[in-house]
Coordinates of C-alpha atoms in Angstrom, one line a residue:
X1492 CA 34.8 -16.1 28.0
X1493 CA 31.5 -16.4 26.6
X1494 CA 30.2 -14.0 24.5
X1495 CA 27.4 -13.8 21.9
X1496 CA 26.3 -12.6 19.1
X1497 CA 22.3 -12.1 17.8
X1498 CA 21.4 -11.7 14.2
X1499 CA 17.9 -10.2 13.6
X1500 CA 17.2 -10.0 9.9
X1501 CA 14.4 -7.8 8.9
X1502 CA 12.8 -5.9 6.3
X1503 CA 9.6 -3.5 6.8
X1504 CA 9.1 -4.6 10.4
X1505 CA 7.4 -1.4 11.8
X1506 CA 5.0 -3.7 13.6
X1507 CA 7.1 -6.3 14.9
X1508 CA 10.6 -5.1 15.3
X1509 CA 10.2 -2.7 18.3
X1510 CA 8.7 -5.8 20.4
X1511 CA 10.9 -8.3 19.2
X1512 CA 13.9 -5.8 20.5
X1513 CA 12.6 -5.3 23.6
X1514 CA 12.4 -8.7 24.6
X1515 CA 16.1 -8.9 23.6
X1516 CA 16.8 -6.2 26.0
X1517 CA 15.5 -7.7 28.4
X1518 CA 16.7 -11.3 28.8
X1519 CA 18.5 -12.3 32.0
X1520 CA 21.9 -12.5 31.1
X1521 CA 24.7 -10.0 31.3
X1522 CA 24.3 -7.9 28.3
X1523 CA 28.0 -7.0 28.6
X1524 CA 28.6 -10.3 27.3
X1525 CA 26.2 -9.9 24.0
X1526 CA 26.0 -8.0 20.4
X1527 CA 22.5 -7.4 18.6
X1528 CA 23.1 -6.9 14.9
X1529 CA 20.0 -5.8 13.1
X1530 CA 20.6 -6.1 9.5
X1531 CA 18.0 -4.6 7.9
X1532 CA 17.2 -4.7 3.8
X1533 CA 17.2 -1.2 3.4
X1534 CA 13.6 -0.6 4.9
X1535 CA 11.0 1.8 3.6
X1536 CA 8.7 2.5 6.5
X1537 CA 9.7 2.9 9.9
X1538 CA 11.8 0.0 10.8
X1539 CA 15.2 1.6 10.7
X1540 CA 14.0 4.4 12.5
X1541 CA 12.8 2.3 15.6
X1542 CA 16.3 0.5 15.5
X1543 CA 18.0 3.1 15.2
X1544 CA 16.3 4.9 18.7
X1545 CA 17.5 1.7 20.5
X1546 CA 21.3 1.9 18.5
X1547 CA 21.1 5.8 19.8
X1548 CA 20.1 4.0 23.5
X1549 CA 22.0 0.8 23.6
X1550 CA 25.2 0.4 22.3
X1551 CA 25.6 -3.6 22.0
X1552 CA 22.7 -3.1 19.6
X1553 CA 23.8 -2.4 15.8
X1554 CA 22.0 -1.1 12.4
X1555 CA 24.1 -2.7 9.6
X1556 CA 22.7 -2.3 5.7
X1557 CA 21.2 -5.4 3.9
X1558 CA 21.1 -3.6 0.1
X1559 CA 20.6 -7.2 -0.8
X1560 CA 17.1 -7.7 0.9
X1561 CA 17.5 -11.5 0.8
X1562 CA 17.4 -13.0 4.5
X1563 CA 20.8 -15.2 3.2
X1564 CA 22.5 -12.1 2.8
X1565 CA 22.0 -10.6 5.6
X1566 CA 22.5 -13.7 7.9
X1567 CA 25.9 -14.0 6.2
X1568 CA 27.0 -10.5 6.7
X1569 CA 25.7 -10.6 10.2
X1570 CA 28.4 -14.0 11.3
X1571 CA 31.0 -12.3 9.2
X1572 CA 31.2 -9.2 11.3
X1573 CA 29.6 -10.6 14.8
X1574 CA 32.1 -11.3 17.6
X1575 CA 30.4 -14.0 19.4
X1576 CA 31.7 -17.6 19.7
X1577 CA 27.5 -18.1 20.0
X1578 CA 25.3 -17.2 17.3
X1579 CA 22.0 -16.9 17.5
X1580 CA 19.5 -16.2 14.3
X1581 CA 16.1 -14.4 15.2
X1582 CA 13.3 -13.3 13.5
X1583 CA 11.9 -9.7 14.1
X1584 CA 8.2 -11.5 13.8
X1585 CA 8.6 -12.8 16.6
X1586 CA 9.2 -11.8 20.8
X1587 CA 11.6 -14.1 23.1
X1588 CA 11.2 -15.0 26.6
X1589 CA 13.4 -13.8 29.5
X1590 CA 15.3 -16.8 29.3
X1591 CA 15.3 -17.4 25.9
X1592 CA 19.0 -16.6 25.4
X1593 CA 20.2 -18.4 28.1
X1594 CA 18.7 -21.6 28.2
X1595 CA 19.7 -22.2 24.5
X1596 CA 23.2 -21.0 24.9
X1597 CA 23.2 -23.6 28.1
X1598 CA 21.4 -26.2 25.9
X1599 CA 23.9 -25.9 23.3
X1600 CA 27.0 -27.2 25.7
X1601 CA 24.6 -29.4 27.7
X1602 CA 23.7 -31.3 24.5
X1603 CA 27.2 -31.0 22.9
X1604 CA 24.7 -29.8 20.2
X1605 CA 26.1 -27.6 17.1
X1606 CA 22.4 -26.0 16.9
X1607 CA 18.9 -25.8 19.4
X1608 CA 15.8 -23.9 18.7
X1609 CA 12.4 -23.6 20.5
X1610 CA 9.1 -23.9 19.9
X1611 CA 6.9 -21.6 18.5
X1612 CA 3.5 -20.3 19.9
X1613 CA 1.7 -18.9 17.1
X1614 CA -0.3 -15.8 17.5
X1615 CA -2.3 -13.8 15.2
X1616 CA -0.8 -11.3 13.0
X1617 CA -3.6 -8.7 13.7
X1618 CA -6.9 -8.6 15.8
X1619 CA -9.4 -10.3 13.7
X1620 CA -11.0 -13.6 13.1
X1621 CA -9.6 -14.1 9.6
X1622 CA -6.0 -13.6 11.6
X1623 CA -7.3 -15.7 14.2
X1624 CA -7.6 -18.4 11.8
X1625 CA -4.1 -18.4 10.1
X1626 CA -2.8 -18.4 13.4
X1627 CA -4.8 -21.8 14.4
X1628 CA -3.9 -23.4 10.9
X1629 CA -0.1 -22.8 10.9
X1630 CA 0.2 -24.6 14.2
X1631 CA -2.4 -27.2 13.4
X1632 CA -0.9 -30.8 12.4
X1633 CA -3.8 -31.1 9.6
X1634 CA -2.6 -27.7 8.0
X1635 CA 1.5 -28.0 8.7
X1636 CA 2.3 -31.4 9.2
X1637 CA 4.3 -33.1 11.9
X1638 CA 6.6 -29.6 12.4
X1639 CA 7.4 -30.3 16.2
X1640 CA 8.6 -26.9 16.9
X1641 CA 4.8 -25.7 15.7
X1642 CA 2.8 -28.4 16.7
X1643 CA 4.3 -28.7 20.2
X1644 CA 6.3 -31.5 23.0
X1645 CA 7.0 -31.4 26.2
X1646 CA 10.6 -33.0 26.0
X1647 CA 14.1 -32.6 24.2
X1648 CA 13.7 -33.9 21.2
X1649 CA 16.8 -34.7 18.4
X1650 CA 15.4 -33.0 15.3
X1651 CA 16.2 -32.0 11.9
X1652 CA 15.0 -28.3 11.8
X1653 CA 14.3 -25.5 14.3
X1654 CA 13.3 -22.2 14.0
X1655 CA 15.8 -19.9 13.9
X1656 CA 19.0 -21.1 15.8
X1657 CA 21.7 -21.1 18.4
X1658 CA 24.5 -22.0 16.9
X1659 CA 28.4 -22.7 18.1
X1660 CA 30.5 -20.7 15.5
X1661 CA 32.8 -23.7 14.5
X1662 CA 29.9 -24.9 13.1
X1663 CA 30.1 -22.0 10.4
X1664 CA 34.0 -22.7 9.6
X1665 CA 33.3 -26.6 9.0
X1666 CA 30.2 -26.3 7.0
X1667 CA 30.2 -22.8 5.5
X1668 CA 27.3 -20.4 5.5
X1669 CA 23.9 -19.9 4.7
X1670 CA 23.1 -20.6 0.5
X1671 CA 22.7 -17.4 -0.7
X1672 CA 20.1 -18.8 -3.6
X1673 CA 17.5 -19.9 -1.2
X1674 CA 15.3 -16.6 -1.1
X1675 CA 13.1 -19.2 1.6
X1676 CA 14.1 -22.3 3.6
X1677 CA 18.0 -21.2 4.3
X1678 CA 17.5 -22.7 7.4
X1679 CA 16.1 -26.1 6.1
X1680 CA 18.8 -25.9 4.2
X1681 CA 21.5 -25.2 6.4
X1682 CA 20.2 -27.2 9.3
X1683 CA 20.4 -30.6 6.4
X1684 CA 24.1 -29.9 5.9
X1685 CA 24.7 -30.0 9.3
X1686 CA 23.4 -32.9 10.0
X1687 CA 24.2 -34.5 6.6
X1688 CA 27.9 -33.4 8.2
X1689 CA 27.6 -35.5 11.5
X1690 CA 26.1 -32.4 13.8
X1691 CA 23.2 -32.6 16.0
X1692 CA 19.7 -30.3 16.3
X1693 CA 18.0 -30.4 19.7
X1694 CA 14.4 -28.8 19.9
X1695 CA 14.1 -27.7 23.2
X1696 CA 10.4 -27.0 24.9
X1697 CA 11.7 -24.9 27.6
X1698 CA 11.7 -21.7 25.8
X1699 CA 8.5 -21.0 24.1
X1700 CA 8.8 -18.0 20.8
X1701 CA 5.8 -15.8 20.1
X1702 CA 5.8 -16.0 17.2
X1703 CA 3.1 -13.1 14.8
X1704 CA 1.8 -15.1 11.7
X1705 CA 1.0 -13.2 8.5
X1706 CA -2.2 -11.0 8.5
X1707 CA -4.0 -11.4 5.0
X1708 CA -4.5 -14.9 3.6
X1709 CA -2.6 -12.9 0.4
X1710 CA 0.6 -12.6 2.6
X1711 CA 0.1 -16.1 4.4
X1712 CA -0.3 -17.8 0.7
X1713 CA 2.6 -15.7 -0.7
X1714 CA 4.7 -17.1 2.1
X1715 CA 3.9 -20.7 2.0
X1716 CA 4.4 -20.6 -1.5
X1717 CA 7.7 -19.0 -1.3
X1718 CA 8.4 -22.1 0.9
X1719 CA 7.1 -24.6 -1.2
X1720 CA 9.3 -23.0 -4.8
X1721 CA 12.5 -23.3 -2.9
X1722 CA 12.0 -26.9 -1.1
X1723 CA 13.2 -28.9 -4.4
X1724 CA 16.2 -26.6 -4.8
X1725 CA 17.0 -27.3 -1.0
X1726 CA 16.6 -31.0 -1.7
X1727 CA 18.9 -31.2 -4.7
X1728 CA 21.8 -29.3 -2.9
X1729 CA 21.7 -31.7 -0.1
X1730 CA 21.2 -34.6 -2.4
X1731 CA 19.0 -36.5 -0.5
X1732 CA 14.7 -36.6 -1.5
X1733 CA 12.2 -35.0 0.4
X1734 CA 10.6 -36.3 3.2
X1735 CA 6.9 -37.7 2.6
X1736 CA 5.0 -34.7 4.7
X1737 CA 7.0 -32.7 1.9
X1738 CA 5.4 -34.1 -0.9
X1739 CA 1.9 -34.4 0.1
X1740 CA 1.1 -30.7 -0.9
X1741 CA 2.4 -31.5 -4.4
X1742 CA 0.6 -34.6 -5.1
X1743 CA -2.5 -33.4 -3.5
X1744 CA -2.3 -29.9 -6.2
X1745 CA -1.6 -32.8 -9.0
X1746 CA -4.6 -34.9 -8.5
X1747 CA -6.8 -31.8 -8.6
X1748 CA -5.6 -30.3 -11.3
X1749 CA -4.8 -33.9 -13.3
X1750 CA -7.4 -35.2 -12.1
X1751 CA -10.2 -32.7 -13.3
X1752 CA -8.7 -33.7 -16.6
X1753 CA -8.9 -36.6 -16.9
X1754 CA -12.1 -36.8 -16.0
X1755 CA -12.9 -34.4 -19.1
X1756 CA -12.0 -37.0 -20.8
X1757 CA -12.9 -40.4 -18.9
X1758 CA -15.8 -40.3 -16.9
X1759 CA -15.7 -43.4 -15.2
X1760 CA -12.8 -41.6 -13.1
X1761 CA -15.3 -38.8 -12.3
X1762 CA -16.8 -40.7 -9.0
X1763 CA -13.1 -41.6 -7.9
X1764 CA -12.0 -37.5 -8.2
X1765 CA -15.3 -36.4 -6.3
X1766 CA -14.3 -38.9 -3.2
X1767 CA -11.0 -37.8 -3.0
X1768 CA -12.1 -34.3 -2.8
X1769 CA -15.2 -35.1 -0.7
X1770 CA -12.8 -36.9 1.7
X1771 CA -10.2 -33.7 1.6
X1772 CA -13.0 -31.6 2.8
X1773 CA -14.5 -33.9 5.2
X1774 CA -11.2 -33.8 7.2
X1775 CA -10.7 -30.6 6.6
X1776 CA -14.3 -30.0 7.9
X1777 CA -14.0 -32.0 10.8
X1778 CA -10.4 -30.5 11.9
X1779 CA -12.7 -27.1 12.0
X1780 CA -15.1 -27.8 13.9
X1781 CA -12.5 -29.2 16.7
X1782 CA -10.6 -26.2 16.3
X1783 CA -13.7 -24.4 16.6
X1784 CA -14.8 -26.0 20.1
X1785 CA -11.4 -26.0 21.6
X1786 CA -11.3 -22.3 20.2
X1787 CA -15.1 -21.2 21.5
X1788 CA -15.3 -19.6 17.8
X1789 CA -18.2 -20.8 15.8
X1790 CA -16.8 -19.1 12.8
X1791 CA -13.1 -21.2 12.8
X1792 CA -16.0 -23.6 11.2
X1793 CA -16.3 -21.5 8.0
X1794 CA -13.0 -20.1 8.1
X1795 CA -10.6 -22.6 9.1
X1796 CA -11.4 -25.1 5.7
X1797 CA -10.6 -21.8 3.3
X1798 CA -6.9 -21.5 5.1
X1799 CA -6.1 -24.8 4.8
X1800 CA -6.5 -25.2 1.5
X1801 CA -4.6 -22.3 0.7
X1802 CA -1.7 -23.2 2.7
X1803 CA -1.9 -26.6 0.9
X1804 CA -2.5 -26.0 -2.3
X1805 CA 0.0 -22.3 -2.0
X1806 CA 3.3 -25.0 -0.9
X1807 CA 1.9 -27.4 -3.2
X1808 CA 2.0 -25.7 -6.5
X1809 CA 4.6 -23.9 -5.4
X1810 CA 7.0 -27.0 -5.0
X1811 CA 5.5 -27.9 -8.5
X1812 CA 7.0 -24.8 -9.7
X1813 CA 10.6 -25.3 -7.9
X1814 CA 10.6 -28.9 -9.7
X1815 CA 10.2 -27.2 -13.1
X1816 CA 12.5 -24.1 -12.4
X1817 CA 15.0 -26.2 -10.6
X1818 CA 15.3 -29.6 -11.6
X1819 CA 13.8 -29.4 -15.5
X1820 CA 14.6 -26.5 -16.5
X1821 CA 17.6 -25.7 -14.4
X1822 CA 17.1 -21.8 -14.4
X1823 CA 19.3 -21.3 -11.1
X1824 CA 18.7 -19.0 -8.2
X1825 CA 15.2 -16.9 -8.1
X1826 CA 15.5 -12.9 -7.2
X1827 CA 11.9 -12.3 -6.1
X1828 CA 10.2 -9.3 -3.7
X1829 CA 9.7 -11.4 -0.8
X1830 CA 6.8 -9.8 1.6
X1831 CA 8.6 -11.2 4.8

C-alpha cells in the first residue's frame, strides 16, 4: 500500500505556514494514506502556534523540534521518523495545488523516476512594487538563468534540479541523506548525487507551486548570497565543476571589482571596463522595460535594473567567498543565522 510521507521544514513562518498547510489539507487524495511532519527550528513568533492548532485538529499532521535550525537537519530527521515509502520535501513559502500530491506521486512510477518537482510561479512576498519586482526578477531568465522550474515549459522535461521533491524512499538507503554542511543548496546537492548515482529527475509542468519570494531586497540579497557561498562546496563534494550559468555571477563581480583596478593603474583599460558595464546595464535596461510592458508597470523600469544587480552581484561575491572558505582555505562547514 501506498503511503506517504511530507516534510515541511520551517522556521519563523507566521506568514506563510498557515497557507502552505492548508493547501496540504486539502489535496485530493486519501489523507488516510499520508503523514505531514512539520519540523520546525524552534520558532520565535507564531509559527508553532499555527501548527500546532492544525496538530490539535488533524492528526496525520505532526510538530517535531528542529533545535538545529538548519533545513539539512530537519529534512534528515523528518525521513528518519516518516513512514511513507514516498517522500515528499516542501517548503512552508510556498502553497500546493489540489493535485499537487498526486500527480507527482503518479509521475514518480510513471517515469520510473527516483525524484520530480514542479514548477514554480513566483509571487510577491508582500503587496508592494519593490516586492513586485523581486518577484519578476527571480523568474526572469536575465536575473536567474536558464532555471526551468522558474522560468517555465510546457512539457516533461529530464532535469538536474527541482524544487523541493518527490522522492521514492530507496533512493535515501542507496545514496544517503541530505549533507548536513550545506546551510543552502541541500537539494542541488542531493539532486547531483543522485544523478551522479544513475537516478533520474523529471520536471513536471502539470503541477504549478506558488511560490512567496522574499520581501525586502535585504532578505532577497541575503538569500541569493547564501546560495552563491555554498555552490563551490556543493561542487567539490560531487566532484564535478560548475555549470557555466554558475559561474557567470562570479566572473561578472571579478571584472568589476578587478577591473576598476586595474584601470587605477592602466588607463588604456578604462574604455574597455566602461563598455562592459555600459553593455551590463543596457541589457539590464532593456529586460526592464519588457518586463515593464508585459507587466503594465512603468516603474519595473526603475526598479527592475537595481534587483538584478543585486541578485547578481549577491550570488556572485558570494560564490567568491565559498571558493576562498572552501576550496583555499578549507575552513569546513559554515553555522550561519539563515533568514529563510
Amino acid at each position: 500500500m501506498m503511503f506517504i510521507s511530507v516534510i515541511i521544514p520551517c522556521f519563523n513562518e507566521e506568514k506563510h505556514i498557515e497557507e502552505c498547510l492548508k493547501s496540504i489539507i486539502n489535496q485530493d487524495c486519501q489523507k488516510e494514506n499520508f503523514e505531514v511532519l512539520c519540523i520546525d527550528g524552534m520558532s520565535y513568533d507564531k509559527t508553532r502556534q499555527i501548527i500546532q492548532y492544525f496538530t490539535d485538529e488533524y492528526q496525520f499532521i505532526k510538530l517535531i523540534d528542529n533545535p538545529d535550525r538548519i533545513v539539512s537537519y530537519a529534512l534528515n530527521k523528518g525521513i528518519v521518523v516518516s513512514r511513507g515509502n514516498v517522500i515528499i520535501r516542501i517548503d512552508a513559502h510556498c502553497v500546493y495545488p489540489k493535485n499537487y500530491i498526486s500527480v507527482l506521486v503518479n509521475k514518480l512510477f510513471e517515469l520510473n523516476a527516483d525524484n520530480v518537482g514542479g514548477l514554480w510561479k513566483t509571487n510577491p512576498g508582500c503587496p508592494s512594487r519593490i516586492c513586485e519586482a523581486i518577484a519578476i526578477a527571480s523568474s526572469n531568465s536575465f536575473g536567474v538563468g536558464n532555471s526551468l522550474h522558474k522560468t517555465g515549459t510546457s512539457k516533461v522535461v529530464k532535469t538536474d534540479t527541482v524544487p523541493f521533491g518527490c522522492f521514492r524512499r530507496d533512493v535515501f538507503d542507496r545514496i544517503g541523506l541530505f549533507d548536513p554542511d550545506l546551510i543552502r543548496n541541500q537539494d542541488d546537492e542531493f539532486n547531483g548525487r543522485i544523478i551522479k548515482n544513475g537516478g533520474t529527475i523529471f520536471l513536471v509542468p502539470d503541477v504549478v507551486i506558488d511560490y512567496y519570494a522574499r520581501d525586502t531586497l535585504r532578505k532577497m540579497g541575503q538569500m541569493y548570497y547564501q546560495y552563491g557561498l555554498f555552490k563551490p562546496l556543493v561542487n567539490k563534494k560531487l566532484g564535478s565543476p560548475a555549470t557555466l550559468r554558475q559561474l557567470a555571477p562570479p566572473l561578472f563581480v571579478t571584472s568589476i571589482l578587478l577591473g576598476f583596478v586595474l584601470c587605477l593603474f592602466m588607463s588604456v583599460l578604462l574604455p574597455f571596463y566602461l563598455g562592459f558595464i555600459s553593455l551590463y546595464l543596457l541589457i539590464s535596461v532593456g529586460v526592464s522595460v519588457k518586463e515593464a510592458i508585459r507587466n503594465n508597470s512603468i516603474f519595473l523600469i526603475a526598479l527592475l535594473p537595481v534587483v538584478f544587480f543585486i541578485i547578481h552581484f549577491s550570488y556572485g561575491w558570494g560564490y567568491l567567498s565559498g571558493i576562498a572558505k572552501f576550496l583555499i582555505f578549507r575552513t569546513g562547514s559554515v553555522t550561519a543565522n539563515i533568514n529563510r
